[in-house]
CSV table of C-alpha atoms in Angstrom, one decimal:
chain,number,residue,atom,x,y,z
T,14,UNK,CA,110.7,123.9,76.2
T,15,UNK,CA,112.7,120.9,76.2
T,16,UNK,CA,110.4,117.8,74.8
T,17,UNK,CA,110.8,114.9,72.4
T,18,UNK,CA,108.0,113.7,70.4
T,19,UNK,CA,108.4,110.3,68.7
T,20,UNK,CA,105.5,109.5,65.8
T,21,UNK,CA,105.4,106.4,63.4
T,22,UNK,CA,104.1,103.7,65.6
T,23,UNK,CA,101.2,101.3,64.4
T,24,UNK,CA,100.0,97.8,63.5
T,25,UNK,CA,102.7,96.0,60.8
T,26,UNK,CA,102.6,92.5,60.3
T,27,UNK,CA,105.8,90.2,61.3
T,28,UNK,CA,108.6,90.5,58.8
T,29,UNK,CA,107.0,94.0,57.5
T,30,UNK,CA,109.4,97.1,58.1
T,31,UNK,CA,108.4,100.4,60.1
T,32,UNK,CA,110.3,103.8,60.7
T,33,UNK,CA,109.9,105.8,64.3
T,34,UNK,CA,110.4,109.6,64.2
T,35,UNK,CA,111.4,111.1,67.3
T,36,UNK,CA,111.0,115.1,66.9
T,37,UNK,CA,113.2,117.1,69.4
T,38,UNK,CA,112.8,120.6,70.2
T,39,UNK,CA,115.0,122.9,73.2
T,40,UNK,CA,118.3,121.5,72.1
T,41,UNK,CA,120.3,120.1,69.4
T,42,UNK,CA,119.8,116.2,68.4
T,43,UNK,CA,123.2,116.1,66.9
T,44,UNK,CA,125.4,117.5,69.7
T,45,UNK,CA,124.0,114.7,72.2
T,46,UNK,CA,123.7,110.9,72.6
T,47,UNK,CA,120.3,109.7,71.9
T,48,UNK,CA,118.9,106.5,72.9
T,49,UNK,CA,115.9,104.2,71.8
T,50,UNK,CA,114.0,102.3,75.2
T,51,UNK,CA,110.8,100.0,74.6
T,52,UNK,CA,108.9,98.2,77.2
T,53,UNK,CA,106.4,95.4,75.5
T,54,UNK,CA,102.9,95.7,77.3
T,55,UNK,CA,103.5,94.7,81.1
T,56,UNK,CA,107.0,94.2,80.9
T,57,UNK,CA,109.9,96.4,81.9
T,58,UNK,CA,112.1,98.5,80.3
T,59,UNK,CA,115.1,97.2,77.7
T,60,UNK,CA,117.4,99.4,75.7
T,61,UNK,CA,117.4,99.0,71.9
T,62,UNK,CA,119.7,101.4,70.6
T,63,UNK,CA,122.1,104.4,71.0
T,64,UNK,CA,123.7,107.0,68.3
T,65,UNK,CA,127.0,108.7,69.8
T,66,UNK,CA,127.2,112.8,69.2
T,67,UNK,CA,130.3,111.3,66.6
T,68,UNK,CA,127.8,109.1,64.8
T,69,UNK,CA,128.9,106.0,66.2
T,70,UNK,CA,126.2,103.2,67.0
T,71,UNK,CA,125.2,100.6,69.1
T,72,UNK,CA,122.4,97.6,69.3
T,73,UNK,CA,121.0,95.3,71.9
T,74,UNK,CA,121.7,92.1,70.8
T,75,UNK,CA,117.9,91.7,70.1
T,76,UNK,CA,117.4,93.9,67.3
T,77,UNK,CA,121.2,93.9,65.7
T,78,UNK,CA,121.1,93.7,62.3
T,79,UNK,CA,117.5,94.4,62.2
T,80,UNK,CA,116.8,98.1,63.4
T,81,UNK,CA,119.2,101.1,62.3
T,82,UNK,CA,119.3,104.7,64.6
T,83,UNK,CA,119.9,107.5,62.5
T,84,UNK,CA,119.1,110.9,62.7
T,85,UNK,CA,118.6,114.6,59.8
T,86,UNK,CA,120.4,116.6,62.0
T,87,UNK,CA,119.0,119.7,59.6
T,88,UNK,CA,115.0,118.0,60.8
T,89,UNK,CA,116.8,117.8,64.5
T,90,UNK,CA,114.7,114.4,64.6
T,91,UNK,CA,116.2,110.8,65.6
T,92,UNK,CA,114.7,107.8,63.5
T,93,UNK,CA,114.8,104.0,63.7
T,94,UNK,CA,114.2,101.9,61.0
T,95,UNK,CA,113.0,98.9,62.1
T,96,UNK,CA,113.4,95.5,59.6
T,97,UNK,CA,112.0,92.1,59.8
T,98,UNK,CA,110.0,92.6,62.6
T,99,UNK,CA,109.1,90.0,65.0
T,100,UNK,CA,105.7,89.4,67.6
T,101,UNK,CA,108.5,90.2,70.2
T,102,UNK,CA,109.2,93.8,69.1
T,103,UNK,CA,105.9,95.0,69.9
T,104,UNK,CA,106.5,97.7,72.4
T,105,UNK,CA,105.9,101.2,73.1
T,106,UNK,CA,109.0,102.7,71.9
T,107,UNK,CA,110.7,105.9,73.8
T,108,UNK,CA,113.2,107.8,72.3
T,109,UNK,CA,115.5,109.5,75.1
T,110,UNK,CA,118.3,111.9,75.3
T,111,UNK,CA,121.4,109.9,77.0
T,112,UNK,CA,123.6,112.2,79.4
T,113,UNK,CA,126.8,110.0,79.5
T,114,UNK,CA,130.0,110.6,82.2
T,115,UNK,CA,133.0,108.1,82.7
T,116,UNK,CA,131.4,106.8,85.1
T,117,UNK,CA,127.1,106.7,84.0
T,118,UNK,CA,125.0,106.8,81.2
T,119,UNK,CA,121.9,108.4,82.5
T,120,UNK,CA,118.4,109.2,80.1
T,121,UNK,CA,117.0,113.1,81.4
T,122,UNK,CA,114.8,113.5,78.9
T,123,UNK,CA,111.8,111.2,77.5
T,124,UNK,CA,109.5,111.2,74.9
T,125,UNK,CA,105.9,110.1,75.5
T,126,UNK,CA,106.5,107.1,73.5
T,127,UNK,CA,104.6,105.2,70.7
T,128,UNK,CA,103.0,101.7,70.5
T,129,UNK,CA,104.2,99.2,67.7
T,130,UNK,CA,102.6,96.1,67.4
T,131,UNK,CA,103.3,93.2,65.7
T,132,UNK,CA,100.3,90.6,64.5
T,133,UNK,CA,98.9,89.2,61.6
O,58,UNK,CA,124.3,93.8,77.5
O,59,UNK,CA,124.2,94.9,80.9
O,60,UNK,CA,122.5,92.2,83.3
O,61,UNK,CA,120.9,94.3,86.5
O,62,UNK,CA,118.8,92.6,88.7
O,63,UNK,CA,115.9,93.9,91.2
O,64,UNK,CA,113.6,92.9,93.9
O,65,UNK,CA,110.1,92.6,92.0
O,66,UNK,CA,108.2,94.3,94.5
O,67,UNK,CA,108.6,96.0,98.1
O,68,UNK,CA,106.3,97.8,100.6
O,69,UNK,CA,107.0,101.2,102.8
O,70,UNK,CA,104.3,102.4,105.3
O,71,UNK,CA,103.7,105.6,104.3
O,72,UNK,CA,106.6,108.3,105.8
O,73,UNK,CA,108.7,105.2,106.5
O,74,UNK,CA,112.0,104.9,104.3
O,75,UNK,CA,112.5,101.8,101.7
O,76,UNK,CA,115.4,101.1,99.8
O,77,UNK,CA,115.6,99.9,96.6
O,78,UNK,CA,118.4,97.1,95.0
O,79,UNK,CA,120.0,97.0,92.0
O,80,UNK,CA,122.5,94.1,91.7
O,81,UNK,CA,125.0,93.6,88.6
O,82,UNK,CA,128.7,93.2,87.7
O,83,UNK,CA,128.6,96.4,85.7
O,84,UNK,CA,127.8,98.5,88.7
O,85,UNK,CA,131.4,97.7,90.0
O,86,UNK,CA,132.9,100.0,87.3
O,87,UNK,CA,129.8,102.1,86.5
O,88,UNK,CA,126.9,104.2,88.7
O,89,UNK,CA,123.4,103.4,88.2
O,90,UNK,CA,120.9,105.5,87.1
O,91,UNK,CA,117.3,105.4,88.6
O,92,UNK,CA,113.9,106.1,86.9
O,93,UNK,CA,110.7,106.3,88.0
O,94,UNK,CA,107.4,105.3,86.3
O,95,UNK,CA,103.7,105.6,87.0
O,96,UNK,CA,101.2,103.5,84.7
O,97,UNK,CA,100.9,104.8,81.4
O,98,UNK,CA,103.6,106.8,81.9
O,99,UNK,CA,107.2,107.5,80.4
O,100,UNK,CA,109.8,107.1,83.0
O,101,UNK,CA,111.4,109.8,84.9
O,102,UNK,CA,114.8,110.0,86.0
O,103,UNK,CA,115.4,110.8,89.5
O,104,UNK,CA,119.1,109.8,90.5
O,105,UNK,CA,122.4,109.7,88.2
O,106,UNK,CA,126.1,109.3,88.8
O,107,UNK,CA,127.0,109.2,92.3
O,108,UNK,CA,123.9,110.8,93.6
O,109,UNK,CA,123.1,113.3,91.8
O,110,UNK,CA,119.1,114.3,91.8
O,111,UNK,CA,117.6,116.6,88.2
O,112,UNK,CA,116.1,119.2,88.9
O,113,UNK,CA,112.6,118.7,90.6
O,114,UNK,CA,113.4,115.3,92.0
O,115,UNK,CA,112.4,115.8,96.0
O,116,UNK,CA,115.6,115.2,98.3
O,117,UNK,CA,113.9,113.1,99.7
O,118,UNK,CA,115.6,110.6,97.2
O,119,UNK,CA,118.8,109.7,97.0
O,120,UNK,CA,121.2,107.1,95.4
O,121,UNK,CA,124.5,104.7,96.9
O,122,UNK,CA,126.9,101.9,95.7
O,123,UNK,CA,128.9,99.4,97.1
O,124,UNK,CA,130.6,97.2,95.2
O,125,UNK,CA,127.8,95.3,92.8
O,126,UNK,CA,125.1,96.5,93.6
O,127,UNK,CA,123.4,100.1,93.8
O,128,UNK,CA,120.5,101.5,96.0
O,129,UNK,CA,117.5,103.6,96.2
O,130,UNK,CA,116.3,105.2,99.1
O,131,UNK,CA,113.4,106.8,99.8
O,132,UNK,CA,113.2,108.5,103.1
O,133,UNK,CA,109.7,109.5,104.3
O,134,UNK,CA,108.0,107.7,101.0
O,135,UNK,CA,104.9,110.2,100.3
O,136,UNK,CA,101.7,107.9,98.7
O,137,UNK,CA,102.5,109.8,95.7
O,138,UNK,CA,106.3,107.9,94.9
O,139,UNK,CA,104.4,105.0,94.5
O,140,UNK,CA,105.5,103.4,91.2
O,141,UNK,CA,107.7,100.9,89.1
O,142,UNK,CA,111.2,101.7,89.5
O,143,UNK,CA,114.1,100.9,87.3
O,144,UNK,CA,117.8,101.1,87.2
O,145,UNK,CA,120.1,101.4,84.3
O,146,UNK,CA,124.0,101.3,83.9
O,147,UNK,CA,126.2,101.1,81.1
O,148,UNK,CA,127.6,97.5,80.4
O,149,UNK,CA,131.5,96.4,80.4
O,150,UNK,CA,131.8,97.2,77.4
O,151,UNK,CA,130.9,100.7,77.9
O,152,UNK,CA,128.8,101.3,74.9
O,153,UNK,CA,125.9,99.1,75.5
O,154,UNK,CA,123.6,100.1,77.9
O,155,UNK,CA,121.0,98.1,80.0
O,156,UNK,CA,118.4,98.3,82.7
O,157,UNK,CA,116.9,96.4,85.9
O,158,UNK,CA,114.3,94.5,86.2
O,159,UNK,CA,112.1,96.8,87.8
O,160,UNK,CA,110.7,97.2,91.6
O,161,UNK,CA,106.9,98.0,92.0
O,162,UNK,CA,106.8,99.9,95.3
O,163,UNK,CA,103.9,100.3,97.4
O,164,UNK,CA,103.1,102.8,100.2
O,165,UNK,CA,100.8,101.4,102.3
């Protein structure tokens, strides 16, 4: 079965650092772009992150130079570090498989997401 | 990043066909993709590319673009495609990605 379980979420207190795990299992982390979403409670949906099948990167302008995607392709899990956090960056974080075309990026595949929230 | 903007909320009687908007200067060069998502719920996609549905998505939707903006259609909305729905599209760039800001639809 195709599924992606992301763990790590919890209560961290601004400036503290946290690491999401997202687990995949039915196909290969490493040979596909993966993709971070978050949606802070009642908002709508905003793309954090993307890691290319190459290893190239790329950041919304909101967490740049804060978070980091990585993934242990030997694990086949996708991670992101996240640094100085913020009240802002409290979200449920999804991580998501990204099908991209020359023409559309498109996310087929979602984990159930976990919550991160930031207070003191 | 990729700026997409939608209608916050629209109505369908129920079997009646809505159509959903999606407006943004990426979507001249690139298709949107649509999700759907119930509350509590991780969204589902159910258009990409030109109009292409994933597997299990009813035919019942189906996806269009013209110049900047991209739609959603719904034709004979059932009670059970109510739900926030979002698009996403890759930015000018090409490499950042970004998403709408979301359309609650409600079948009366």
């Amino acid at each position: 079965e195709v599924q992606l379980v992301e763990t790590g979420g919890g209560l961290i207190q601004p400036g503290g650092s946290l690491r999401l795990s997202c687990a995949a299992s039915g196909f290969t982390v490493s040979s596909n772009y993966m993709s971070w979403v978050r949606q802070a409670p009642g908002k709508g949906l905003e793309w954090v992150s993307v890691i290319y099948s190459g290893g190239s990167t790329y950041y919304a302008d909101s967490v740049k130079g804060r978070f980091t995607i990585s993934r242990d392709n030997s694990k086949n899990t996708l991670y992101l570090q996240m640094n100085s956090l913020r009240a802002e960056d409290t979200a449920v974080y999804y991580c998501a498989r990204a099908l991209y075309s020359s023409g559309s990026a498109a996310f087929d595949i979602w984990g159930q997401g976990t919550m991160v929230t930031v207070s003191s | 990043s990729s700026e997409l903007t939608q209608d916050p909320a629209v109505s369908v009687a129920l079997g009646q066909t809505v159509r959903i908007t999606c407006q943004g200067d990426s979507l001249r060069s690139y298709y949107a993709s649509w999700y759907q998502q119930k509350p509590g719920q991780a969204p589902v996609l159910v258009i990409y590319g030109k109009n292409n549905r994933p597997s299990g998505i009813p035919d019942r939707f189906s996806g269009s673009s013209s110049g900047n903006t991209a739609s959603l259609t719904i034709t004979g909305a059932q009670a059970e495609d109510e739900a926030d729905y979002y698009c996403n599209s890759r930015d000018s760039s090409g490499n950042h990605l970004g998403f709408g800001t979301g359309t609650k639809v409600t079948v009366l």
